[in-house]
């Protein structure tokens, strides 16, 4: 479902006036305390409520992946008959407030802002422990994190501290109508089917999704919401076990692949550094960047941060040109959100053609050479 539809559509059964079945199930669900972790007091699922999206700031602004997570957040909140809230943590009050407003414009009803001067510097352990203590007190039913570098650090730390389950890299979220549990849906390793993962006894139910798997919800500056400020010290700010001595920014000359509008992606079929130089040339002429399959990465032809697919990046390019890539499921899962996919492969049976809008069965070198020539000469075709 699109972000807009998730914001607007009523949840199933909402019109009848009776208590919706899922809500009834959620409120009456009882778990056996024996099965819960003995380290924590036994809490029933009905003692937890709300869907939280944990947002993050990138250079003082709310990151795109944080806004994107509001889309599944809205849909889950609608299906669970609860509300969507966001949580931000950090040390820059002004930046936090601006970020919180952005999250409201994109669908959050309330934003919890956990603030402390001691949190100016990001430290995974410190942020995670404060977040976990905050979640332990306020008991969200669901916590969603973007699977960014930070989200990948924080989510498992919070999950482990709360002795809750976590499912990483989900591509969909749903609600099991029989149990009221959230289905965290993701491709299992090396397989083409989907795994539906639940946390039946523990709360919160924690999941992550990679950047670009969901579009961000539409922005509406007239939307209003509540800001709840919290002092991080009230939740215990631990002394960091490490110290940041210096921050060095790595100059990124190129657009990161997950933000590129045009990607020319090469596979094992391209085979050599010279071949990839030709793809660079084509990408440059099209105003795009080069990506690659895992085999191309393993061959040292393209750096890992440009790998597309299940264990690489999910991309949302307007134009994706797959050159000498067979189209394994672990690759194509990363290009599902692309606009137009063009495949160039000499094997007419290559699975990539099933995912392409346009296919060229030919030797890639001939096709790429001709494309470069046409783009350089400006010849009409
Ligand atoms: C757990 C797991 C995670 C994985 N994660 C990823 C991932 O994130 N991303 C990813 O890409 N893969 C991933 N893989 C690997 C994936 O299964 C494939 O092995 C890989 O995508 C294949 O790469 P390829 O298409 O470049 O190579 P191949 O499958 O070897 O295909 C090469 C293609 O090039 C074509 N070709 C050869 N010569 C020419 C020519 N002259 N002109 C035109 N076409 C030519 C061939 O017909 C062939 O179709 C993962 C695998 C596992 C098990």
PDB file of C-alpha atoms in Angstrom, residues 34-271:
ATOM      1  CA  UNK A  34       6.932 -18.700  32.610  1.00  0.00           C
ATOM      2  CA  UNK A  35       7.891 -18.392  28.972  1.00  0.00           C
ATOM      3  CA  UNK A  36       9.060 -14.826  29.380  1.00  0.00           C
ATOM      4  CA  UNK A  37      12.520 -13.834  30.407  1.00  0.00           C
ATOM      5  CA  UNK A  38      12.825 -14.149  34.205  1.00  0.00           C
ATOM      6  CA  UNK A  39      15.085 -11.070  34.360  1.00  0.00           C
ATOM      7  CA  UNK A  40      12.133  -8.750  33.722  1.00  0.00           C
ATOM      8  CA  UNK A  41       8.754  -8.394  35.332  1.00  0.00           C
ATOM      9  CA  UNK A  42       6.052 -10.260  33.450  1.00  0.00           C
ATOM     10  CA  UNK A  43       4.138  -7.859  31.252  1.00  0.00           C
ATOM     11  CA  UNK A  44       1.181  -8.734  29.069  1.00  0.00           C
ATOM     12  CA  UNK A  45       1.028  -7.561  25.430  1.00  0.00           C
ATOM     13  CA  UNK A  46      -2.050  -5.487  26.265  1.00  0.00           C
ATOM     14  CA  UNK A  47       0.173  -3.320  28.498  1.00  0.00           C
ATOM     15  CA  UNK A  48       1.940  -2.072  25.377  1.00  0.00           C
ATOM     16  CA  UNK A  49       0.534   0.337  22.839  1.00  0.00           C
ATOM     17  CA  UNK A  50       1.530   2.643  19.931  1.00  0.00           C
ATOM     18  CA  UNK A  51       3.790   2.199  16.976  1.00  0.00           C
ATOM     19  CA  UNK A  52       7.083   4.060  17.291  1.00  0.00           C
ATOM     20  CA  UNK A  53       9.463   5.025  14.557  1.00  0.00           C
ATOM     21  CA  UNK A  54      12.911   5.848  15.868  1.00  0.00           C
ATOM     22  CA  UNK A  55      14.214   8.709  13.760  1.00  0.00           C
ATOM     23  CA  UNK A  56      17.758   9.917  13.329  1.00  0.00           C
ATOM     24  CA  UNK A  57      19.460  13.161  12.441  1.00  0.00           C
ATOM     25  CA  UNK A  58      21.968  13.373   9.626  1.00  0.00           C
ATOM     26  CA  UNK A  59      23.997  16.580   9.611  1.00  0.00           C
ATOM     27  CA  UNK A  60      21.369  18.273  11.762  1.00  0.00           C
ATOM     28  CA  UNK A  61      18.356  17.200   9.694  1.00  0.00           C
ATOM     29  CA  UNK A  62      15.994  14.278   9.928  1.00  0.00           C
ATOM     30  CA  UNK A  63      17.284  11.566   7.600  1.00  0.00           C
ATOM     31  CA  UNK A  64      15.285  10.371   4.592  1.00  0.00           C
ATOM     32  CA  UNK A  65      15.299   6.727   5.792  1.00  0.00           C
ATOM     33  CA  UNK A  66      13.690   7.888   9.081  1.00  0.00           C
ATOM     34  CA  UNK A  67      10.868   9.551   7.141  1.00  0.00           C
ATOM     35  CA  UNK A  68      10.491   6.487   4.932  1.00  0.00           C
ATOM     36  CA  UNK A  69       9.891   4.306   8.016  1.00  0.00           C
ATOM     37  CA  UNK A  70       6.785   6.370   8.770  1.00  0.00           C
ATOM     38  CA  UNK A  71       5.063   4.633   5.829  1.00  0.00           C
ATOM     39  CA  UNK A  72       5.014   1.124   7.341  1.00  0.00           C
ATOM     40  CA  UNK A  73       4.526   2.807  10.721  1.00  0.00           C
ATOM     41  CA  UNK A  74       1.307   4.446   9.536  1.00  0.00           C
ATOM     42  CA  UNK A  75       0.016   1.253   8.029  1.00  0.00           C
ATOM     43  CA  UNK A  76       0.746  -0.796  11.148  1.00  0.00           C
ATOM     44  CA  UNK A  77      -0.797   1.835  13.409  1.00  0.00           C
ATOM     45  CA  UNK A  78      -3.936   1.777  11.277  1.00  0.00           C
ATOM     46  CA  UNK A  79      -4.155  -2.021  11.349  1.00  0.00           C
ATOM     47  CA  UNK A  80      -3.465  -2.211  15.086  1.00  0.00           C
ATOM     48  CA  UNK A  81      -5.968   0.579  15.908  1.00  0.00           C
ATOM     49  CA  UNK A  82      -3.352   2.672  17.579  1.00  0.00           C
ATOM     50  CA  UNK A  83      -1.375   5.791  16.768  1.00  0.00           C
ATOM     51  CA  UNK A  84       1.971   6.440  15.168  1.00  0.00           C
ATOM     52  CA  UNK A  85       4.604   8.200  17.211  1.00  0.00           C
ATOM     53  CA  UNK A  86       8.232   9.017  16.556  1.00  0.00           C
ATOM     54  CA  UNK A  87      11.210   9.195  18.867  1.00  0.00           C
ATOM     55  CA  UNK A  88      14.265  11.375  18.435  1.00  0.00           C
ATOM     56  CA  UNK A  89      17.326  11.465  20.617  1.00  0.00           C
ATOM     57  CA  UNK A  90      20.253  13.857  20.669  1.00  0.00           C
ATOM     58  CA  UNK A  91      21.868  16.994  22.033  1.00  0.00           C
ATOM     59  CA  UNK A  92      20.936  19.812  19.627  1.00  0.00           C
ATOM     60  CA  UNK A  93      17.549  21.140  20.745  1.00  0.00           C
ATOM     61  CA  UNK A  94      16.913  23.258  17.687  1.00  0.00           C
ATOM     62  CA  UNK A  95      17.771  20.516  15.209  1.00  0.00           C
ATOM     63  CA  UNK A  96      15.714  18.000  17.175  1.00  0.00           C
ATOM     64  CA  UNK A  97      12.672  20.245  17.162  1.00  0.00           C
ATOM     65  CA  UNK A  98      12.918  20.867  13.418  1.00  0.00           C
ATOM     66  CA  UNK A  99      13.314  17.142  12.793  1.00  0.00           C
ATOM     67  CA  UNK A 100      10.309  16.410  15.012  1.00  0.00           C
ATOM     68  CA  UNK A 101       8.142  18.837  13.031  1.00  0.00           C
ATOM     69  CA  UNK A 102       9.229  17.142   9.800  1.00  0.00           C
ATOM     70  CA  UNK A 103       8.157  13.791  11.231  1.00  0.00           C
ATOM     71  CA  UNK A 104       4.769  15.287  12.095  1.00  0.00           C
ATOM     72  CA  UNK A 105       4.393  16.745   8.586  1.00  0.00           C
ATOM     73  CA  UNK A 106       5.018  13.223   7.307  1.00  0.00           C
ATOM     74  CA  UNK A 107       2.457  11.482   9.507  1.00  0.00           C
ATOM     75  CA  UNK A 108       3.612  11.105  13.148  1.00  0.00           C
ATOM     76  CA  UNK A 109       0.959  12.144  15.674  1.00  0.00           C
ATOM     77  CA  UNK A 110       3.388  12.715  18.514  1.00  0.00           C
ATOM     78  CA  UNK A 111       7.165  12.950  18.700  1.00  0.00           C
ATOM     79  CA  UNK A 112       9.120  12.107  21.831  1.00  0.00           C
ATOM     80  CA  UNK A 113      12.324  14.124  21.980  1.00  0.00           C
ATOM     81  CA  UNK A 114      14.899  12.765  24.393  1.00  0.00           C
ATOM     82  CA  UNK A 115      17.427  15.483  24.916  1.00  0.00           C
ATOM     83  CA  UNK A 116      20.655  16.033  26.805  1.00  0.00           C
ATOM     84  CA  UNK A 117      23.829  18.028  26.241  1.00  0.00           C
ATOM     85  CA  UNK A 118      25.595  14.735  26.965  1.00  0.00           C
ATOM     86  CA  UNK A 119      24.062  13.311  23.773  1.00  0.00           C
ATOM     87  CA  UNK A 120      25.616  15.823  21.358  1.00  0.00           C
ATOM     88  CA  UNK A 121      28.055  13.173  20.207  1.00  0.00           C
ATOM     89  CA  UNK A 122      26.506   9.965  18.882  1.00  0.00           C
ATOM     90  CA  UNK A 123      27.593   6.920  20.870  1.00  0.00           C
ATOM     91  CA  UNK A 124      25.741   3.735  20.060  1.00  0.00           C
ATOM     92  CA  UNK A 125      25.857   2.322  23.563  1.00  0.00           C
ATOM     93  CA  UNK A 126      24.775   5.559  25.253  1.00  0.00           C
ATOM     94  CA  UNK A 127      21.944   6.310  22.813  1.00  0.00           C
ATOM     95  CA  UNK A 128      20.742   2.705  22.907  1.00  0.00           C
ATOM     96  CA  UNK A 129      20.650   2.504  26.689  1.00  0.00           C
ATOM     97  CA  UNK A 130      18.712   5.752  27.007  1.00  0.00           C
ATOM     98  CA  UNK A 131      16.314   4.663  24.263  1.00  0.00           C
ATOM     99  CA  UNK A 132      15.808   1.270  25.869  1.00  0.00           C
ATOM    100  CA  UNK A 133      15.099   2.838  29.275  1.00  0.00           C
ATOM    101  CA  UNK A 134      12.647   5.252  27.650  1.00  0.00           C
ATOM    102  CA  UNK A 135      10.876   2.437  25.779  1.00  0.00           C
ATOM    103  CA  UNK A 136      10.799   0.324  28.944  1.00  0.00           C
ATOM    104  CA  UNK A 137       8.917   3.104  30.709  1.00  0.00           C
ATOM    105  CA  UNK A 138       6.537   4.070  27.875  1.00  0.00           C
ATOM    106  CA  UNK A 139       5.981   0.583  26.444  1.00  0.00           C
ATOM    107  CA  UNK A 140       5.434   0.888  22.716  1.00  0.00           C
ATOM    108  CA  UNK A 141       3.897  -2.165  21.060  1.00  0.00           C
ATOM    109  CA  UNK A 142       6.084  -1.816  17.965  1.00  0.00           C
ATOM    110  CA  UNK A 143       9.423  -0.077  17.349  1.00  0.00           C
ATOM    111  CA  UNK A 144      10.666   0.473  13.808  1.00  0.00           C
ATOM    112  CA  UNK A 145      14.190   1.608  12.980  1.00  0.00           C
ATOM    113  CA  UNK A 146      15.662   2.503   9.594  1.00  0.00           C
ATOM    114  CA  UNK A 147      18.397  -0.010   8.799  1.00  0.00           C
ATOM    115  CA  UNK A 148      21.027   2.679   8.380  1.00  0.00           C
ATOM    116  CA  UNK A 149      24.478   2.409   9.960  1.00  0.00           C
ATOM    117  CA  UNK A 150      23.056   3.840  13.189  1.00  0.00           C
ATOM    118  CA  UNK A 151      19.786   1.944  13.067  1.00  0.00           C
ATOM    119  CA  UNK A 152      21.690  -1.294  12.598  1.00  0.00           C
ATOM    120  CA  UNK A 153      23.649  -0.544  15.764  1.00  0.00           C
ATOM    121  CA  UNK A 154      20.820   0.785  17.901  1.00  0.00           C
ATOM    122  CA  UNK A 155      17.977  -1.614  17.095  1.00  0.00           C
ATOM    123  CA  UNK A 156      19.667  -4.851  18.223  1.00  0.00           C
ATOM    124  CA  UNK A 157      21.114  -3.120  21.279  1.00  0.00           C
ATOM    125  CA  UNK A 158      17.671  -1.881  22.319  1.00  0.00           C
ATOM    126  CA  UNK A 159      16.090  -5.250  21.517  1.00  0.00           C
ATOM    127  CA  UNK A 160      18.635  -7.122  23.576  1.00  0.00           C
ATOM    128  CA  UNK A 161      18.371  -4.714  26.516  1.00  0.00           C
ATOM    129  CA  UNK A 162      14.581  -5.108  26.517  1.00  0.00           C
ATOM    130  CA  UNK A 163      14.858  -8.855  25.897  1.00  0.00           C
ATOM    131  CA  UNK A 164      12.606  -8.339  22.875  1.00  0.00           C
ATOM    132  CA  UNK A 165      12.754  -9.892  19.427  1.00  0.00           C
ATOM    133  CA  UNK A 166      14.109  -8.125  16.377  1.00  0.00           C
ATOM    134  CA  UNK A 167      13.769  -8.750  12.660  1.00  0.00           C
ATOM    135  CA  UNK A 168      16.206  -6.913  10.426  1.00  0.00           C
ATOM    136  CA  UNK A 169      15.798  -5.831   6.803  1.00  0.00           C
ATOM    137  CA  UNK A 170      12.056  -6.315   6.493  1.00  0.00           C
ATOM    138  CA  UNK A 171      10.455  -5.571   3.167  1.00  0.00           C
ATOM    139  CA  UNK A 172       6.875  -5.597   4.466  1.00  0.00           C
ATOM    140  CA  UNK A 173       5.028  -5.471   7.769  1.00  0.00           C
ATOM    141  CA  UNK A 174       1.550  -6.851   8.401  1.00  0.00           C
ATOM    142  CA  UNK A 175      -0.659  -7.847  11.302  1.00  0.00           C
ATOM    143  CA  UNK A 176      -1.690 -11.450  11.945  1.00  0.00           C
ATOM    144  CA  UNK A 177      -5.454 -11.268  12.271  1.00  0.00           C
ATOM    145  CA  UNK A 178      -5.606 -14.341  14.540  1.00  0.00           C
ATOM    146  CA  UNK A 179      -3.066 -13.221  17.132  1.00  0.00           C
ATOM    147  CA  UNK A 180      -2.716  -9.464  16.689  1.00  0.00           C
ATOM    148  CA  UNK A 181       1.064  -9.941  16.404  1.00  0.00           C
ATOM    149  CA  UNK A 182       3.023  -8.049  13.788  1.00  0.00           C
ATOM    150  CA  UNK A 183       4.329 -10.112  10.892  1.00  0.00           C
ATOM    151  CA  UNK A 184       7.822  -8.927  10.067  1.00  0.00           C
ATOM    152  CA  UNK A 185       8.271 -10.039   6.477  1.00  0.00           C
ATOM    153  CA  UNK A 186      11.697 -10.478   4.901  1.00  0.00           C
ATOM    154  CA  UNK A 187      13.488 -12.722   2.450  1.00  0.00           C
ATOM    155  CA  UNK A 188      15.443 -15.393   4.302  1.00  0.00           C
ATOM    156  CA  UNK A 189      19.086 -15.785   3.361  1.00  0.00           C
ATOM    157  CA  UNK A 190      19.692 -17.268  -0.050  1.00  0.00           C
ATOM    158  CA  UNK A 191      16.061 -18.028  -0.738  1.00  0.00           C
ATOM    159  CA  UNK A 192      13.369 -16.596  -2.929  1.00  0.00           C
ATOM    160  CA  UNK A 193      10.417 -17.173  -0.626  1.00  0.00           C
ATOM    161  CA  UNK A 194       9.478 -14.771   2.173  1.00  0.00           C
ATOM    162  CA  UNK A 195       9.748 -15.432   5.911  1.00  0.00           C
ATOM    163  CA  UNK A 196       6.978 -14.158   8.226  1.00  0.00           C
ATOM    164  CA  UNK A 197       8.581 -13.580  11.619  1.00  0.00           C
ATOM    165  CA  UNK A 198       6.605 -12.900  14.786  1.00  0.00           C
ATOM    166  CA  UNK A 199       7.398 -12.074  18.391  1.00  0.00           C
ATOM    167  CA  UNK A 200       4.476 -13.739  20.166  1.00  0.00           C
ATOM    168  CA  UNK A 201       5.452 -13.297  23.811  1.00  0.00           C
ATOM    169  CA  UNK A 202       7.682 -10.234  24.124  1.00  0.00           C
ATOM    170  CA  UNK A 203       7.071  -6.556  23.485  1.00  0.00           C
ATOM    171  CA  UNK A 204       7.995  -4.238  21.841  1.00  0.00           C
ATOM    172  CA  UNK A 205       8.054  -5.945  18.475  1.00  0.00           C
ATOM    173  CA  UNK A 206      11.139  -4.499  16.821  1.00  0.00           C
ATOM    174  CA  UNK A 207      11.905  -4.404  13.115  1.00  0.00           C
ATOM    175  CA  UNK A 208      14.138  -2.575  10.672  1.00  0.00           C
ATOM    176  CA  UNK A 209      13.880  -1.901   6.941  1.00  0.00           C
ATOM    177  CA  UNK A 210      16.599  -0.717   4.641  1.00  0.00           C
ATOM    178  CA  UNK A 211      16.594   2.745   3.088  1.00  0.00           C
ATOM    179  CA  UNK A 212      14.433   3.042  -0.040  1.00  0.00           C
ATOM    180  CA  UNK A 213      12.349  -0.054   0.624  1.00  0.00           C
ATOM    181  CA  UNK A 214       9.430   2.263   1.433  1.00  0.00           C
ATOM    182  CA  UNK A 215       8.646   5.678  -0.049  1.00  0.00           C
ATOM    183  CA  UNK A 216       8.262   8.441   2.508  1.00  0.00           C
ATOM    184  CA  UNK A 217       4.675   9.547   3.175  1.00  0.00           C
ATOM    185  CA  UNK A 218       3.534  12.780   1.526  1.00  0.00           C
ATOM    186  CA  UNK A 219       4.534  15.959   3.380  1.00  0.00           C
ATOM    187  CA  UNK A 220       1.739  18.153   4.690  1.00  0.00           C
ATOM    188  CA  UNK A 221       2.824  21.295   6.507  1.00  0.00           C
ATOM    189  CA  UNK A 222      -0.664  21.850   7.883  1.00  0.00           C
ATOM    190  CA  UNK A 223      -0.480  18.624   9.931  1.00  0.00           C
ATOM    191  CA  UNK A 224      -0.265  19.208  13.661  1.00  0.00           C
ATOM    192  CA  UNK A 225       1.137  16.956  16.309  1.00  0.00           C
ATOM    193  CA  UNK A 226       2.452  16.934  19.821  1.00  0.00           C
ATOM    194  CA  UNK A 227       6.068  17.301  20.910  1.00  0.00           C
ATOM    195  CA  UNK A 228       6.952  15.560  24.170  1.00  0.00           C
ATOM    196  CA  UNK A 229      10.306  16.668  25.585  1.00  0.00           C
ATOM    197  CA  UNK A 230      12.140  14.320  27.921  1.00  0.00           C
ATOM    198  CA  UNK A 231      15.381  14.805  29.836  1.00  0.00           C
ATOM    199  CA  UNK A 232      17.722  11.958  28.971  1.00  0.00           C
ATOM    200  CA  UNK A 233      19.171  12.160  32.516  1.00  0.00           C
ATOM    201  CA  UNK A 234      15.815  10.965  33.892  1.00  0.00           C
ATOM    202  CA  UNK A 235      16.425   7.694  32.066  1.00  0.00           C
ATOM    203  CA  UNK A 236      20.067   7.328  33.077  1.00  0.00           C
ATOM    204  CA  UNK A 237      22.784   8.455  30.682  1.00  0.00           C
ATOM    205  CA  UNK A 238      25.608   5.940  31.050  1.00  0.00           C
ATOM    206  CA  UNK A 239      29.227   7.064  30.945  1.00  0.00           C
ATOM    207  CA  UNK A 240      30.533   6.243  27.479  1.00  0.00           C
ATOM    208  CA  UNK A 241      33.207   3.577  27.378  1.00  0.00           C
ATOM    209  CA  UNK A 242      34.837   5.247  24.387  1.00  0.00           C
ATOM    210  CA  UNK A 243      35.525   8.833  23.393  1.00  0.00           C
ATOM    211  CA  UNK A 244      35.394  10.548  20.009  1.00  0.00           C
ATOM    212  CA  UNK A 245      38.750  12.244  19.527  1.00  0.00           C
ATOM    213  CA  UNK A 246      38.273  13.598  16.036  1.00  0.00           C
ATOM    214  CA  UNK A 247      35.671  13.412  13.264  1.00  0.00           C
ATOM    215  CA  UNK A 248      37.038  13.241   9.738  1.00  0.00           C
ATOM    216  CA  UNK A 249      34.598  13.641   6.904  1.00  0.00           C
ATOM    217  CA  UNK A 250      35.234  11.402   3.933  1.00  0.00           C
ATOM    218  CA  UNK A 251      34.726  13.466   0.797  1.00  0.00           C
ATOM    219  CA  UNK A 252      32.169  11.707  -1.326  1.00  0.00           C
ATOM    220  CA  UNK A 253      32.771  12.648  -4.931  1.00  0.00           C
ATOM    221  CA  UNK A 254      29.875  10.644  -6.239  1.00  0.00           C
ATOM    222  CA  UNK A 255      26.213  10.424  -5.368  1.00  0.00           C
ATOM    223  CA  UNK A 256      25.608   7.392  -3.139  1.00  0.00           C
ATOM    224  CA  UNK A 257      24.011   4.637  -5.183  1.00  0.00           C
ATOM    225  CA  UNK A 258      20.845   4.628  -3.062  1.00  0.00           C
ATOM    226  CA  UNK A 259      20.212   8.259  -4.032  1.00  0.00           C
ATOM    227  CA  UNK A 260      21.120   7.973  -7.733  1.00  0.00           C
ATOM    228  CA  UNK A 261      18.482   8.589 -10.396  1.00  0.00           C
ATOM    229  CA  UNK A 262      20.346   6.618 -13.054  1.00  0.00           C
ATOM    230  CA  UNK A 263      22.405   3.491 -12.373  1.00  0.00           C
ATOM    231  CA  UNK A 264      24.452   1.493 -14.843  1.00  0.00           C
ATOM    232  CA  UNK A 265      25.092  -1.767 -13.042  1.00  0.00           C
ATOM    233  CA  UNK A 266      27.579  -4.393 -14.125  1.00  0.00           C
ATOM    234  CA  UNK A 267      27.822  -8.089 -13.399  1.00  0.00           C
ATOM    235  CA  UNK A 268      30.243 -10.913 -13.898  1.00  0.00           C
ATOM    236  CA  UNK A 269      29.409 -10.795 -17.605  1.00  0.00           C
ATOM    237  CA  UNK A 270      31.243  -7.464 -17.852  1.00  0.00           C
ATOM    238  CA  UNK A 271      34.183  -9.219 -16.317  1.00  0.00           C
TER     239      UNK A 271
END
